[in-house]
């Protein structure tokens, strides 16, 4: 079950508050440690693009230079909205950067966010203190989720339906291991006989039924097509889940 959790993480960075503020707000600097974007300003929609097909759709609603930023975002523009706040507190020549992430999460989801923000703050620190690009190359796993207001449609258990959603791919459906899940195996002529595997899971939430996918195996594909295929499938998954979410609204 989900609850309104707040994840809080802090990092003391050996740099002044103005330098940290710039790294958190300037599009060029954001692209060196976090994600690509063409703007991050109050009252404007922003997309933080990770380069592998993943993104956050965000909107800054508070902007207090150089003290705090509050913005709302959704991963892949799906599911519920999370509220994020960056706070900067000067400590002499250093700055304490705090992140608060508030949303409707499971305990597992909140703990995963703890790890994720620890990683991003470490990347921010490394970029500011060394000047080196600290952004990760790309994620080897496609993982995203949506919220359904009713029960999952029965066509999700049909390989014919999945092949229609992923044209050009051969998709086989396997039953889960007793938990609410569906296992999918994907083959594609371009993959030299290699398969990728996706696991669909359903969880009860206070606001409906959560549906999520974890799709792995991209790093096993021929190197020259790994990232392009990963991007393509991330876009398709976003479309599939977006359609399911809008149908159930």
PDB file of C-alpha atoms in Angstrom:
ATOM      1  CA  UNK A   1       0.000   0.000   0.000  1.00  0.00           C
ATOM      2  CA  UNK A   2       1.117   3.552  -0.654  1.00  0.00           C
ATOM      3  CA  UNK A   3       1.414   6.454   1.772  1.00  0.00           C
ATOM      4  CA  UNK A   4       2.465  10.084   1.591  1.00  0.00           C
ATOM      5  CA  UNK A   5       6.177   9.701   2.305  1.00  0.00           C
ATOM      6  CA  UNK A   6       8.837  12.398   2.341  1.00  0.00           C
ATOM      7  CA  UNK A   7      12.378  11.380   1.387  1.00  0.00           C
ATOM      8  CA  UNK A   8      15.049  13.790   2.672  1.00  0.00           C
ATOM      9  CA  UNK A   9      18.724  13.727   1.685  1.00  0.00           C
ATOM     10  CA  UNK A  10      21.520  16.237   2.300  1.00  0.00           C
ATOM     11  CA  UNK A  11      25.046  16.802   1.041  1.00  0.00           C
ATOM     12  CA  UNK A  12      27.708  19.255   2.242  1.00  0.00           C
ATOM     13  CA  UNK A  13      29.477  20.578  -0.852  1.00  0.00           C
ATOM     14  CA  UNK A  14      32.751  22.482  -0.658  1.00  0.00           C
ATOM     15  CA  UNK A  15      31.608  25.437  -2.724  1.00  0.00           C
ATOM     16  CA  UNK A  16      29.680  28.643  -2.169  1.00  0.00           C
ATOM     17  CA  UNK A  17      25.918  28.846  -2.411  1.00  0.00           C
ATOM     18  CA  UNK A  18      25.926  30.821  -5.681  1.00  0.00           C
ATOM     19  CA  UNK A  19      27.981  28.122  -7.396  1.00  0.00           C
ATOM     20  CA  UNK A  20      25.632  25.392  -6.148  1.00  0.00           C
ATOM     21  CA  UNK A  21      22.580  27.358  -7.237  1.00  0.00           C
ATOM     22  CA  UNK A  22      24.007  27.681 -10.745  1.00  0.00           C
ATOM     23  CA  UNK A  23      24.601  23.939 -10.976  1.00  0.00           C
ATOM     24  CA  UNK A  24      20.995  23.283  -9.950  1.00  0.00           C
ATOM     25  CA  UNK A  25      19.375  25.752 -12.347  1.00  0.00           C
ATOM     26  CA  UNK A  26      21.550  26.484 -15.386  1.00  0.00           C
ATOM     27  CA  UNK A  27      20.643  24.194 -18.329  1.00  0.00           C
ATOM     28  CA  UNK A  28      24.250  23.762 -19.460  1.00  0.00           C
ATOM     29  CA  UNK A  29      25.399  22.810 -15.971  1.00  0.00           C
ATOM     30  CA  UNK A  30      22.397  20.553 -15.334  1.00  0.00           C
ATOM     31  CA  UNK A  31      23.333  18.580 -18.441  1.00  0.00           C
ATOM     32  CA  UNK A  32      26.753  17.833 -16.937  1.00  0.00           C
ATOM     33  CA  UNK A  33      25.538  16.038 -13.818  1.00  0.00           C
ATOM     34  CA  UNK A  34      21.765  15.433 -14.008  1.00  0.00           C
ATOM     35  CA  UNK A  35      19.850  15.639 -17.298  1.00  0.00           C
ATOM     36  CA  UNK A  36      19.555  17.656 -20.465  1.00  0.00           C
ATOM     37  CA  UNK A  37      17.068  20.521 -20.672  1.00  0.00           C
ATOM     38  CA  UNK A  38      16.712  23.755 -22.596  1.00  0.00           C
ATOM     39  CA  UNK A  39      15.341  25.711 -19.626  1.00  0.00           C
ATOM     40  CA  UNK A  40      14.573  25.519 -15.928  1.00  0.00           C
ATOM     41  CA  UNK A  41      12.677  28.600 -14.798  1.00  0.00           C
ATOM     42  CA  UNK A  42       9.695  29.323 -12.549  1.00  0.00           C
ATOM     43  CA  UNK A  43       6.299  28.970 -14.174  1.00  0.00           C
ATOM     44  CA  UNK A  44       7.614  27.154 -17.244  1.00  0.00           C
ATOM     45  CA  UNK A  45       7.240  23.507 -18.154  1.00  0.00           C
ATOM     46  CA  UNK A  46      10.554  21.675 -18.208  1.00  0.00           C
ATOM     47  CA  UNK A  47      11.613  18.291 -19.512  1.00  0.00           C
ATOM     48  CA  UNK A  48      14.685  16.736 -17.924  1.00  0.00           C
ATOM     49  CA  UNK A  49      15.942  14.349 -20.623  1.00  0.00           C
ATOM     50  CA  UNK A  50      18.352  11.570 -19.639  1.00  0.00           C
ATOM     51  CA  UNK A  51      19.348  10.713 -23.203  1.00  0.00           C
ATOM     52  CA  UNK A  52      18.176   7.098 -23.107  1.00  0.00           C
ATOM     53  CA  UNK A  53      14.473   7.785 -23.624  1.00  0.00           C
ATOM     54  CA  UNK A  54      13.699   8.515 -19.957  1.00  0.00           C
ATOM     55  CA  UNK A  55      12.625  11.959 -18.773  1.00  0.00           C
ATOM     56  CA  UNK A  56      10.892  13.909 -16.040  1.00  0.00           C
ATOM     57  CA  UNK A  57       8.154  16.434 -16.892  1.00  0.00           C
ATOM     58  CA  UNK A  58       8.520  19.233 -14.338  1.00  0.00           C
ATOM     59  CA  UNK A  59       7.070  22.604 -13.383  1.00  0.00           C
ATOM     60  CA  UNK A  60       8.818  24.963 -10.946  1.00  0.00           C
ATOM     61  CA  UNK A  61       6.325  26.664  -8.623  1.00  0.00           C
ATOM     62  CA  UNK A  62       8.670  28.402  -6.130  1.00  0.00           C
ATOM     63  CA  UNK A  63      11.977  30.100  -6.911  1.00  0.00           C
ATOM     64  CA  UNK A  64      13.852  31.909  -4.134  1.00  0.00           C
ATOM     65  CA  UNK A  65      17.382  32.788  -5.343  1.00  0.00           C
ATOM     66  CA  UNK A  66      19.704  31.352  -4.022  1.00  0.00           C
ATOM     67  CA  UNK A  67      17.841  29.654  -1.188  1.00  0.00           C
ATOM     68  CA  UNK A  68      15.250  27.199  -2.473  1.00  0.00           C
ATOM     69  CA  UNK A  69      13.374  25.792  -5.447  1.00  0.00           C
ATOM     70  CA  UNK A  70      10.132  23.850  -5.301  1.00  0.00           C
ATOM     71  CA  UNK A  71       8.857  22.006  -8.332  1.00  0.00           C
ATOM     72  CA  UNK A  72       6.442  19.238  -9.242  1.00  0.00           C
ATOM     73  CA  UNK A  73       7.291  16.446 -11.625  1.00  0.00           C
ATOM     74  CA  UNK A  74       6.188  13.116 -13.048  1.00  0.00           C
ATOM     75  CA  UNK A  75       8.507  10.471 -14.434  1.00  0.00           C
ATOM     76  CA  UNK A  76       7.711  10.004 -18.132  1.00  0.00           C
ATOM     77  CA  UNK A  77       4.673  12.231 -17.451  1.00  0.00           C
ATOM     78  CA  UNK A  78       2.845   9.245 -15.935  1.00  0.00           C
ATOM     79  CA  UNK A  79       1.379   8.325 -12.571  1.00  0.00           C
ATOM     80  CA  UNK A  80       1.050  10.645  -9.616  1.00  0.00           C
ATOM     81  CA  UNK A  81       2.873  13.931  -9.176  1.00  0.00           C
ATOM     82  CA  UNK A  82       5.795  14.250  -6.774  1.00  0.00           C
ATOM     83  CA  UNK A  83       6.817  17.484  -5.057  1.00  0.00           C
ATOM     84  CA  UNK A  84      10.561  18.204  -4.961  1.00  0.00           C
ATOM     85  CA  UNK A  85      12.310  20.927  -2.992  1.00  0.00           C
ATOM     86  CA  UNK A  86      15.970  21.921  -3.195  1.00  0.00           C
ATOM     87  CA  UNK A  87      17.236  23.986  -0.255  1.00  0.00           C
ATOM     88  CA  UNK A  88      20.669  25.622  -0.011  1.00  0.00           C
ATOM     89  CA  UNK A  89      22.200  26.662   3.309  1.00  0.00           C
ATOM     90  CA  UNK A  90      25.645  28.347   3.409  1.00  0.00           C
ATOM     91  CA  UNK A  91      28.218  27.010   5.881  1.00  0.00           C
ATOM     92  CA  UNK A  92      31.167  29.383   5.578  1.00  0.00           C
ATOM     93  CA  UNK A  93      32.839  28.447   2.299  1.00  0.00           C
ATOM     94  CA  UNK A  94      30.669  25.317   1.846  1.00  0.00           C
ATOM     95  CA  UNK A  95      26.971  24.758   1.172  1.00  0.00           C
ATOM     96  CA  UNK A  96      24.544  22.210   2.517  1.00  0.00           C
ATOM     97  CA  UNK A  97      22.266  21.111  -0.326  1.00  0.00           C
ATOM     98  CA  UNK A  98      19.058  19.407   0.820  1.00  0.00           C
ATOM     99  CA  UNK A  99      16.493  17.540  -1.244  1.00  0.00           C
ATOM    100  CA  UNK A 100      12.957  16.765  -0.090  1.00  0.00           C
ATOM    101  CA  UNK A 101      10.924  14.414  -2.276  1.00  0.00           C
ATOM    102  CA  UNK A 102       7.282  14.112  -1.231  1.00  0.00           C
ATOM    103  CA  UNK A 103       4.806  11.793  -2.925  1.00  0.00           C
ATOM    104  CA  UNK A 104       2.479   8.824  -2.714  1.00  0.00           C
ATOM    105  CA  UNK A 105       4.987   5.960  -2.493  1.00  0.00           C
ATOM    106  CA  UNK A 106       5.274   2.433  -1.227  1.00  0.00           C
ATOM    107  CA  UNK A 107       7.920   1.786   1.420  1.00  0.00           C
ATOM    108  CA  UNK A 108      10.065   0.094  -1.209  1.00  0.00           C
ATOM    109  CA  UNK A 109       9.627   3.005  -3.592  1.00  0.00           C
ATOM    110  CA  UNK A 110      10.598   5.525  -0.916  1.00  0.00           C
ATOM    111  CA  UNK A 111      13.722   3.530  -0.030  1.00  0.00           C
ATOM    112  CA  UNK A 112      14.696   3.375  -3.704  1.00  0.00           C
ATOM    113  CA  UNK A 113      14.333   7.150  -3.873  1.00  0.00           C
ATOM    114  CA  UNK A 114      16.703   7.454  -0.910  1.00  0.00           C
ATOM    115  CA  UNK A 115      19.347   5.622  -2.937  1.00  0.00           C
ATOM    116  CA  UNK A 116      18.561   7.603  -6.076  1.00  0.00           C
ATOM    117  CA  UNK A 117      18.911  11.003  -4.434  1.00  0.00           C
ATOM    118  CA  UNK A 118      22.110   9.926  -2.675  1.00  0.00           C
ATOM    119  CA  UNK A 119      23.510   9.126  -6.105  1.00  0.00           C
ATOM    120  CA  UNK A 120      22.379  12.388  -7.707  1.00  0.00           C
ATOM    121  CA  UNK A 121      23.764  14.493  -4.847  1.00  0.00           C
ATOM    122  CA  UNK A 122      27.075  12.660  -5.144  1.00  0.00           C
ATOM    123  CA  UNK A 123      27.112  13.445  -8.878  1.00  0.00           C
ATOM    124  CA  UNK A 124      26.303  17.096  -8.148  1.00  0.00           C
ATOM    125  CA  UNK A 125      29.159  17.240  -5.629  1.00  0.00           C
ATOM    126  CA  UNK A 126      31.608  15.613  -8.048  1.00  0.00           C
ATOM    127  CA  UNK A 127      30.689  17.986 -10.857  1.00  0.00           C
ATOM    128  CA  UNK A 128      30.968  21.128  -8.710  1.00  0.00           C
ATOM    129  CA  UNK A 129      34.218  20.170  -7.006  1.00  0.00           C
ATOM    130  CA  UNK A 130      36.029  18.707 -10.037  1.00  0.00           C
ATOM    131  CA  UNK A 131      34.373  20.345 -13.039  1.00  0.00           C
ATOM    132  CA  UNK A 132      34.119  16.931 -14.674  1.00  0.00           C
ATOM    133  CA  UNK A 133      30.999  15.537 -16.291  1.00  0.00           C
ATOM    134  CA  UNK A 134      29.411  13.186 -13.748  1.00  0.00           C
ATOM    135  CA  UNK A 135      26.188  12.313 -15.527  1.00  0.00           C
ATOM    136  CA  UNK A 136      25.524   8.599 -15.988  1.00  0.00           C
ATOM    137  CA  UNK A 137      25.752   7.266 -19.537  1.00  0.00           C
ATOM    138  CA  UNK A 138      22.373   5.516 -19.743  1.00  0.00           C
ATOM    139  CA  UNK A 139      20.261   3.147 -17.698  1.00  0.00           C
ATOM    140  CA  UNK A 140      20.367  -0.517 -18.635  1.00  0.00           C
ATOM    141  CA  UNK A 141      16.801  -0.953 -17.355  1.00  0.00           C
ATOM    142  CA  UNK A 142      13.586   0.604 -18.589  1.00  0.00           C
ATOM    143  CA  UNK A 143      11.413   1.119 -15.551  1.00  0.00           C
ATOM    144  CA  UNK A 144       8.230   3.156 -15.396  1.00  0.00           C
ATOM    145  CA  UNK A 145       4.768   3.037 -13.900  1.00  0.00           C
ATOM    146  CA  UNK A 146       1.232   4.350 -14.163  1.00  0.00           C
ATOM    147  CA  UNK A 147      -1.937   4.440 -12.085  1.00  0.00           C
ATOM    148  CA  UNK A 148      -5.089   2.610 -13.171  1.00  0.00           C
ATOM    149  CA  UNK A 149      -8.398   3.645 -11.624  1.00  0.00           C
ATOM    150  CA  UNK A 150      -9.924   0.218 -12.260  1.00  0.00           C
ATOM    151  CA  UNK A 151      -8.774  -3.388 -12.651  1.00  0.00           C
ATOM    152  CA  UNK A 152      -6.116  -4.179 -15.284  1.00  0.00           C
ATOM    153  CA  UNK A 153      -7.688  -4.988 -18.677  1.00  0.00           C
ATOM    154  CA  UNK A 154      -7.642  -8.698 -19.635  1.00  0.00           C
ATOM    155  CA  UNK A 155      -5.885  -8.021 -22.947  1.00  0.00           C
ATOM    156  CA  UNK A 156      -2.643  -7.531 -21.023  1.00  0.00           C
ATOM    157  CA  UNK A 157      -2.401 -11.328 -20.855  1.00  0.00           C
ATOM    158  CA  UNK A 158      -2.654 -11.709 -24.650  1.00  0.00           C
ATOM    159  CA  UNK A 159       0.505 -11.971 -26.777  1.00  0.00           C
ATOM    160  CA  UNK A 160      -1.505 -10.726 -29.760  1.00  0.00           C
ATOM    161  CA  UNK A 161      -2.270  -7.474 -27.928  1.00  0.00           C
ATOM    162  CA  UNK A 162       1.394  -6.946 -27.010  1.00  0.00           C
ATOM    163  CA  UNK A 163       2.555  -7.627 -30.578  1.00  0.00           C
ATOM    164  CA  UNK A 164       0.141  -4.952 -31.730  1.00  0.00           C
ATOM    165  CA  UNK A 165       1.624  -2.489 -29.253  1.00  0.00           C
ATOM    166  CA  UNK A 166       5.214  -3.358 -30.253  1.00  0.00           C
ATOM    167  CA  UNK A 167       5.057  -3.723 -34.060  1.00  0.00           C
ATOM    168  CA  UNK A 168       8.029  -5.542 -35.539  1.00  0.00           C
ATOM    169  CA  UNK A 169       8.722  -7.450 -32.321  1.00  0.00           C
ATOM    170  CA  UNK A 170       7.782 -10.997 -31.441  1.00  0.00           C
ATOM    171  CA  UNK A 171       6.354 -10.873 -27.916  1.00  0.00           C
ATOM    172  CA  UNK A 172       5.602 -13.971 -25.856  1.00  0.00           C
ATOM    173  CA  UNK A 173       3.638 -13.848 -22.612  1.00  0.00           C
ATOM    174  CA  UNK A 174       4.552 -15.993 -19.629  1.00  0.00           C
ATOM    175  CA  UNK A 175       2.705 -16.283 -16.357  1.00  0.00           C
ATOM    176  CA  UNK A 176       4.239 -14.830 -13.229  1.00  0.00           C
ATOM    177  CA  UNK A 177       5.506 -16.765 -10.249  1.00  0.00           C
ATOM    178  CA  UNK A 178       2.268 -16.549  -8.270  1.00  0.00           C
ATOM    179  CA  UNK A 179       2.527 -12.817  -7.608  1.00  0.00           C
ATOM    180  CA  UNK A 180       0.407 -10.318  -9.551  1.00  0.00           C
ATOM    181  CA  UNK A 181       2.700 -10.131 -12.574  1.00  0.00           C
ATOM    182  CA  UNK A 182       3.128 -10.831 -16.276  1.00  0.00           C
ATOM    183  CA  UNK A 183       6.443 -11.822 -17.825  1.00  0.00           C
ATOM    184  CA  UNK A 184       7.126 -10.844 -21.428  1.00  0.00           C
ATOM    185  CA  UNK A 185       9.915 -12.071 -23.704  1.00  0.00           C
ATOM    186  CA  UNK A 186      10.825  -9.899 -26.709  1.00  0.00           C
ATOM    187  CA  UNK A 187      12.639 -10.935 -29.880  1.00  0.00           C
ATOM    188  CA  UNK A 188      13.491  -8.684 -32.794  1.00  0.00           C
ATOM    189  CA  UNK A 189      15.193  -9.507 -36.124  1.00  0.00           C
ATOM    190  CA  UNK A 190      17.846  -6.822 -35.467  1.00  0.00           C
ATOM    191  CA  UNK A 191      18.927  -8.396 -32.178  1.00  0.00           C
ATOM    192  CA  UNK A 192      20.941 -11.339 -33.523  1.00  0.00           C
ATOM    193  CA  UNK A 193      18.833 -13.889 -31.651  1.00  0.00           C
ATOM    194  CA  UNK A 194      19.102 -12.101 -28.288  1.00  0.00           C
ATOM    195  CA  UNK A 195      15.972 -11.707 -26.174  1.00  0.00           C
ATOM    196  CA  UNK A 196      15.031  -8.935 -23.771  1.00  0.00           C
ATOM    197  CA  UNK A 197      12.652  -9.544 -20.891  1.00  0.00           C
ATOM    198  CA  UNK A 198      10.021  -7.387 -19.242  1.00  0.00           C
ATOM    199  CA  UNK A 199       8.087  -7.940 -16.042  1.00  0.00           C
ATOM    200  CA  UNK A 200       4.730  -6.248 -15.490  1.00  0.00           C
ATOM    201  CA  UNK A 201       3.602  -5.957 -11.884  1.00  0.00           C
ATOM    202  CA  UNK A 202       0.417  -4.737 -10.242  1.00  0.00           C
ATOM    203  CA  UNK A 203       0.124  -3.334  -6.712  1.00  0.00           C
ATOM    204  CA  UNK A 204      -2.783  -2.007  -4.698  1.00  0.00           C
ATOM    205  CA  UNK A 205      -2.521   1.699  -4.023  1.00  0.00           C
ATOM    206  CA  UNK A 206      -4.705   4.110  -2.098  1.00  0.00           C
ATOM    207  CA  UNK A 207      -5.436   5.897  -5.398  1.00  0.00           C
ATOM    208  CA  UNK A 208      -6.032   2.838  -7.600  1.00  0.00           C
ATOM    209  CA  UNK A 209      -3.939   0.016  -9.035  1.00  0.00           C
ATOM    210  CA  UNK A 210      -0.299   0.661  -9.758  1.00  0.00           C
ATOM    211  CA  UNK A 211       1.114  -0.916 -12.913  1.00  0.00           C
ATOM    212  CA  UNK A 212       4.849  -0.946 -13.481  1.00  0.00           C
ATOM    213  CA  UNK A 213       7.300  -2.477 -15.929  1.00  0.00           C
ATOM    214  CA  UNK A 214      10.934  -3.462 -15.606  1.00  0.00           C
ATOM    215  CA  UNK A 215      12.452  -4.216 -19.022  1.00  0.00           C
ATOM    216  CA  UNK A 216      16.014  -5.544 -19.046  1.00  0.00           C
ATOM    217  CA  UNK A 217      18.572  -6.886 -21.486  1.00  0.00           C
ATOM    218  CA  UNK A 218      19.583  -3.835 -23.544  1.00  0.00           C
ATOM    219  CA  UNK A 219      23.267  -4.128 -22.671  1.00  0.00           C
ATOM    220  CA  UNK A 220      23.307  -7.615 -24.224  1.00  0.00           C
ATOM    221  CA  UNK A 221      22.319  -6.338 -27.665  1.00  0.00           C
ATOM    222  CA  UNK A 222      24.946  -5.537 -30.321  1.00  0.00           C
ATOM    223  CA  UNK A 223      26.693  -2.417 -29.078  1.00  0.00           C
ATOM    224  CA  UNK A 224      25.894  -0.276 -32.109  1.00  0.00           C
ATOM    225  CA  UNK A 225      22.120  -0.600 -31.537  1.00  0.00           C
ATOM    226  CA  UNK A 226      21.848  -0.785 -27.738  1.00  0.00           C
ATOM    227  CA  UNK A 227      21.001   2.831 -27.004  1.00  0.00           C
ATOM    228  CA  UNK A 228      18.784   3.368 -30.059  1.00  0.00           C
ATOM    229  CA  UNK A 229      16.698   0.291 -29.234  1.00  0.00           C
ATOM    230  CA  UNK A 230      16.483   1.244 -25.594  1.00  0.00           C
ATOM    231  CA  UNK A 231      15.235   4.721 -26.554  1.00  0.00           C
ATOM    232  CA  UNK A 232      12.697   3.318 -28.993  1.00  0.00           C
ATOM    233  CA  UNK A 233      11.238   0.885 -26.485  1.00  0.00           C
ATOM    234  CA  UNK A 234      11.130   3.500 -23.705  1.00  0.00           C
ATOM    235  CA  UNK A 235       8.983   5.656 -25.992  1.00  0.00           C
ATOM    236  CA  UNK A 236       6.685   2.740 -26.801  1.00  0.00           C
ATOM    237  CA  UNK A 237       6.308   1.786 -23.137  1.00  0.00           C
ATOM    238  CA  UNK A 238       5.481   5.380 -22.296  1.00  0.00           C
ATOM    239  CA  UNK A 239       2.774   5.327 -24.969  1.00  0.00           C
ATOM    240  CA  UNK A 240       1.352   1.990 -23.802  1.00  0.00           C
ATOM    241  CA  UNK A 241       1.148   3.042 -20.166  1.00  0.00           C
ATOM    242  CA  UNK A 242      -0.147   6.488 -21.064  1.00  0.00           C
ATOM    243  CA  UNK A 243      -2.963   4.892 -23.051  1.00  0.00           C
ATOM    244  CA  UNK A 244      -3.825   2.486 -20.234  1.00  0.00           C
ATOM    245  CA  UNK A 245      -3.822   5.331 -17.720  1.00  0.00           C
ATOM    246  CA  UNK A 246      -6.072   7.577 -19.820  1.00  0.00           C
ATOM    247  CA  UNK A 247      -8.474   4.697 -20.542  1.00  0.00           C
ATOM    248  CA  UNK A 248      -8.959   4.076 -16.851  1.00  0.00           C
ATOM    249  CA  UNK A 249      -9.398   7.728 -15.868  1.00  0.00           C
TER     250      UNK A 249
END
